[in-house]
Amino acid sequence: MLDIALADNSHFKVDQRELENSMLTYTVDTLQSLRADLGTIAPLALLIGADQFQVFHTWHHWNDIFTLAHLVVAERPGAEANIHGLLQPVAEAVSQRFSDHPRTLHDACAGRVFRYALTPLAISSSGIRAALKSGRTPRYLLPDAVLDYIRHNNLYA
């Protein structure tokens, strides 16, 4: 479905490496693999939600992520990316890395933290699945081609 959703957008590429790996992988493993493919010069950014940013300390080898990629934190409605509430080691690591301008993500291959405020839209995969299960249409909440695929394959009904 992700391939279908991004088919007309050349700015994105779906990477299959986690699906092709039969072993348990962590984000840091995937980033190490991507970094090996991209080399040490190309910038790489990991987009996470502000909710995950608040529990970043629970991620496997969280501190190594800064050596592999920039961290772009999507601020969702009701969830802002700030260091208040982060565990001390994470707060210290993050406070030195915040960047106020996206251009700085091009200046280095990894290591910065950028906050990105999303337009508040109440769209969630669980809401889409619930609408489909109850017979309501989730049209306009996902690309038409994805909705056609879901209907054609009788998913979430």
mmCIF file of C-alpha atoms in Angstrom:
data_model
loop_
_atom_site.group_PDB
_atom_site.id
_atom_site.type_symbol
_atom_site.label_atom_id
_atom_site.label_comp_id
_atom_site.label_asym_id
_atom_site.label_seq_id
_atom_site.Cartn_x
_atom_site.Cartn_y
_atom_site.Cartn_z
ATOM 1 C CA MET A 1 0.000 0.000 0.000
ATOM 2 C CA LEU A 2 2.917 2.331 0.648
ATOM 3 C CA ASP A 3 4.215 1.656 -2.865
ATOM 4 C CA ILE A 4 0.771 2.575 -4.221
ATOM 5 C CA ALA A 5 0.511 5.714 -2.079
ATOM 6 C CA LEU A 6 3.921 6.994 -3.214
ATOM 7 C CA ALA A 7 3.798 5.882 -6.844
ATOM 8 C CA ASP A 8 3.366 9.428 -8.164
ATOM 9 C CA ASN A 9 5.825 11.083 -5.772
ATOM 10 C CA SER A 10 9.445 10.896 -6.891
ATOM 11 C CA HIS A 11 10.644 12.467 -3.622
ATOM 12 C CA PHE A 12 10.096 9.215 -1.735
ATOM 13 C CA LYS A 13 11.387 5.686 -2.098
ATOM 14 C CA VAL A 14 10.032 2.676 -0.241
ATOM 15 C CA ASP A 15 12.827 0.616 1.274
ATOM 16 C CA GLN A 16 12.096 -3.092 1.741
ATOM 17 C CA ARG A 17 15.110 -4.060 3.881
ATOM 18 C CA GLU A 18 13.170 -4.587 7.114
ATOM 19 C CA LEU A 19 10.558 -6.720 5.360
ATOM 20 C CA GLU A 20 13.249 -8.821 3.714
ATOM 21 C CA ASN A 21 15.092 -9.440 6.983
ATOM 22 C CA SER A 22 13.763 -12.462 8.840
ATOM 23 C CA MET A 23 15.571 -11.502 12.055
ATOM 24 C CA LEU A 24 14.474 -9.010 14.694
ATOM 25 C CA THR A 25 15.824 -5.599 13.780
ATOM 26 C CA TYR A 26 15.930 -2.326 15.601
ATOM 27 C CA THR A 27 15.883 1.156 14.117
ATOM 28 C CA VAL A 28 19.594 1.509 14.768
ATOM 29 C CA ASP A 29 20.236 -1.663 12.720
ATOM 30 C CA THR A 30 18.239 -0.312 9.795
ATOM 31 C CA LEU A 31 20.042 3.019 9.973
ATOM 32 C CA GLN A 32 23.422 1.247 10.021
ATOM 33 C CA SER A 33 22.413 -0.638 6.882
ATOM 34 C CA LEU A 34 21.187 2.538 5.185
ATOM 35 C CA ARG A 35 24.349 4.381 6.187
ATOM 36 C CA ALA A 36 26.459 1.563 4.712
ATOM 37 C CA ASP A 37 24.580 1.976 1.417
ATOM 38 C CA LEU A 38 24.681 5.789 1.407
ATOM 39 C CA GLY A 39 28.227 6.262 2.639
ATOM 40 C CA THR A 40 29.427 8.726 5.248
ATOM 41 C CA ILE A 41 28.697 11.976 3.426
ATOM 42 C CA ALA A 42 25.027 11.835 2.402
ATOM 43 C CA PRO A 43 22.607 13.330 4.941
ATOM 44 C CA LEU A 44 20.088 10.878 6.362
ATOM 45 C CA ALA A 45 17.067 11.863 8.449
ATOM 46 C CA LEU A 46 14.866 9.695 10.639
ATOM 47 C CA LEU A 47 11.333 11.040 11.041
ATOM 48 C CA ILE A 48 9.623 10.146 14.319
ATOM 49 C CA GLY A 49 6.581 11.469 16.133
ATOM 50 C CA ALA A 50 6.871 13.643 19.219
ATOM 51 C CA ASP A 51 5.242 10.843 21.207
ATOM 52 C CA GLN A 52 8.163 8.541 20.366
ATOM 53 C CA PHE A 53 10.609 11.344 21.064
ATOM 54 C CA GLN A 54 9.389 11.396 24.673
ATOM 55 C CA VAL A 55 10.266 7.696 25.057
ATOM 56 C CA PHE A 56 13.421 7.813 22.930
ATOM 57 C CA HIS A 57 15.440 6.561 25.902
ATOM 58 C CA THR A 58 13.707 3.175 25.532
ATOM 59 C CA TRP A 59 14.992 2.677 21.985
ATOM 60 C CA HIS A 60 17.734 0.126 21.454
ATOM 61 C CA HIS A 61 21.090 1.981 21.348
ATOM 62 C CA TRP A 62 19.298 5.332 21.079
ATOM 63 C CA ASN A 63 22.499 7.356 21.381
ATOM 64 C CA ASP A 64 24.052 5.632 18.337
ATOM 65 C CA ILE A 65 21.221 6.951 16.178
ATOM 66 C CA PHE A 66 22.757 10.435 16.315
ATOM 67 C CA THR A 67 25.916 9.138 14.605
ATOM 68 C CA LEU A 68 23.867 7.614 11.795
ATOM 69 C CA ALA A 69 21.102 10.117 11.037
ATOM 70 C CA HIS A 70 19.469 13.394 11.897
ATOM 71 C CA LEU A 71 16.369 13.113 14.038
ATOM 72 C CA VAL A 72 13.345 14.971 12.655
ATOM 73 C CA VAL A 73 10.609 15.110 15.267
ATOM 74 C CA ALA A 74 7.099 15.625 13.933
ATOM 75 C CA GLU A 75 5.093 17.671 16.366
ATOM 76 C CA ARG A 76 1.552 16.404 16.331
ATOM 77 C CA PRO A 77 -1.514 18.041 17.846
ATOM 78 C CA GLY A 78 -1.030 17.850 21.596
ATOM 79 C CA ALA A 79 2.501 16.472 21.349
ATOM 80 C CA GLU A 80 5.407 18.883 21.097
ATOM 81 C CA ALA A 81 9.075 18.010 20.812
ATOM 82 C CA ASN A 82 10.765 19.487 23.833
ATOM 83 C CA ILE A 83 13.375 18.247 26.253
ATOM 84 C CA HIS A 84 11.135 18.657 29.280
ATOM 85 C CA GLY A 85 10.227 15.222 30.511
ATOM 86 C CA LEU A 86 13.105 13.473 28.755
ATOM 87 C CA LEU A 87 15.474 11.440 30.891
ATOM 88 C CA GLN A 88 18.613 13.407 31.782
ATOM 89 C CA PRO A 89 21.044 11.587 29.437
ATOM 90 C CA VAL A 90 18.681 12.020 26.489
ATOM 91 C CA ALA A 91 17.948 15.651 27.373
ATOM 92 C CA GLU A 92 21.678 16.395 27.490
ATOM 93 C CA ALA A 93 22.335 14.653 24.168
ATOM 94 C CA VAL A 94 19.415 16.378 22.463
ATOM 95 C CA SER A 95 19.867 19.893 23.858
ATOM 96 C CA GLN A 96 23.173 20.334 22.023
ATOM 97 C CA ARG A 97 21.724 19.057 18.758
ATOM 98 C CA PHE A 98 18.573 21.144 18.219
ATOM 99 C CA SER A 99 18.487 23.031 14.939
ATOM 100 C CA ASP A 100 15.991 25.743 14.072
ATOM 101 C CA HIS A 101 16.326 25.557 10.298
ATOM 102 C CA PRO A 102 15.882 22.535 8.005
ATOM 103 C CA ARG A 103 18.765 23.706 5.802
ATOM 104 C CA THR A 104 21.219 22.675 8.533
ATOM 105 C CA LEU A 105 20.250 19.050 7.925
ATOM 106 C CA HIS A 106 22.054 19.286 4.575
ATOM 107 C CA ASP A 107 25.255 20.577 6.160
ATOM 108 C CA ALA A 108 26.108 17.334 7.973
ATOM 109 C CA CYS A 109 25.301 13.666 7.431
ATOM 110 C CA ALA A 110 23.845 13.086 10.917
ATOM 111 C CA GLY A 111 23.566 14.316 14.470
ATOM 112 C CA ARG A 112 21.030 17.148 14.475
ATOM 113 C CA VAL A 113 17.515 17.275 15.894
ATOM 114 C CA PHE A 114 14.924 19.293 14.005
ATOM 115 C CA ARG A 115 11.356 19.910 15.137
ATOM 116 C CA TYR A 116 8.790 19.852 12.366
ATOM 117 C CA ALA A 117 5.292 21.116 13.109
ATOM 118 C CA LEU A 118 2.700 19.153 11.146
ATOM 119 C CA THR A 119 -0.601 20.616 10.058
ATOM 120 C CA PRO A 120 -3.039 19.252 12.635
ATOM 121 C CA LEU A 121 -5.121 16.605 10.894
ATOM 122 C CA ALA A 122 -7.059 13.998 12.817
ATOM 123 C CA ILE A 123 -6.056 11.085 10.588
ATOM 124 C CA SER A 124 -4.973 7.763 12.025
ATOM 125 C CA SER A 125 -4.634 4.258 10.656
ATOM 126 C CA SER A 126 -6.824 2.933 13.471
ATOM 127 C CA GLY A 127 -9.511 5.491 12.574
ATOM 128 C CA ILE A 128 -9.354 4.484 8.913
ATOM 129 C CA ARG A 129 -9.647 0.779 9.804
ATOM 130 C CA ALA A 130 -12.577 1.514 12.137
ATOM 131 C CA ALA A 131 -14.381 3.474 9.412
ATOM 132 C CA LEU A 132 -13.935 0.638 6.939
ATOM 133 C CA LYS A 133 -15.088 -1.967 9.460
ATOM 134 C CA SER A 134 -18.261 0.003 10.205
ATOM 135 C CA GLY A 135 -19.035 0.604 6.534
ATOM 136 C CA ARG A 136 -18.105 4.306 6.498
ATOM 137 C CA THR A 137 -15.777 5.648 3.842
ATOM 138 C CA PRO A 138 -12.338 6.972 4.709
ATOM 139 C CA ARG A 139 -12.184 8.823 1.401
ATOM 140 C CA TYR A 140 -9.950 11.921 1.515
ATOM 141 C CA LEU A 141 -8.028 10.390 4.447
ATOM 142 C CA LEU A 142 -5.732 8.362 2.186
ATOM 143 C CA PRO A 143 -4.934 8.292 -1.537
ATOM 144 C CA ASP A 144 -7.738 7.004 -3.767
ATOM 145 C CA ALA A 145 -5.428 4.303 -5.181
ATOM 146 C CA VAL A 146 -4.813 2.939 -1.675
ATOM 147 C CA LEU A 147 -8.531 2.977 -0.878
ATOM 148 C CA ASP A 148 -9.189 1.112 -4.149
ATOM 149 C CA TYR A 149 -6.565 -1.488 -3.177
ATOM 150 C CA ILE A 150 -8.120 -1.938 0.268
ATOM 151 C CA ARG A 151 -11.581 -2.390 -1.222
ATOM 152 C CA HIS A 152 -10.376 -4.689 -4.014
ATOM 153 C CA ASN A 153 -8.614 -6.947 -1.486
ATOM 154 C CA ASN A 154 -11.427 -6.709 1.075
ATOM 155 C CA LEU A 155 -9.086 -5.497 3.822
ATOM 156 C CA TYR A 156 -10.259 -4.292 7.252
ATOM 157 C CA ALA A 157 -13.912 -5.170 6.572
#
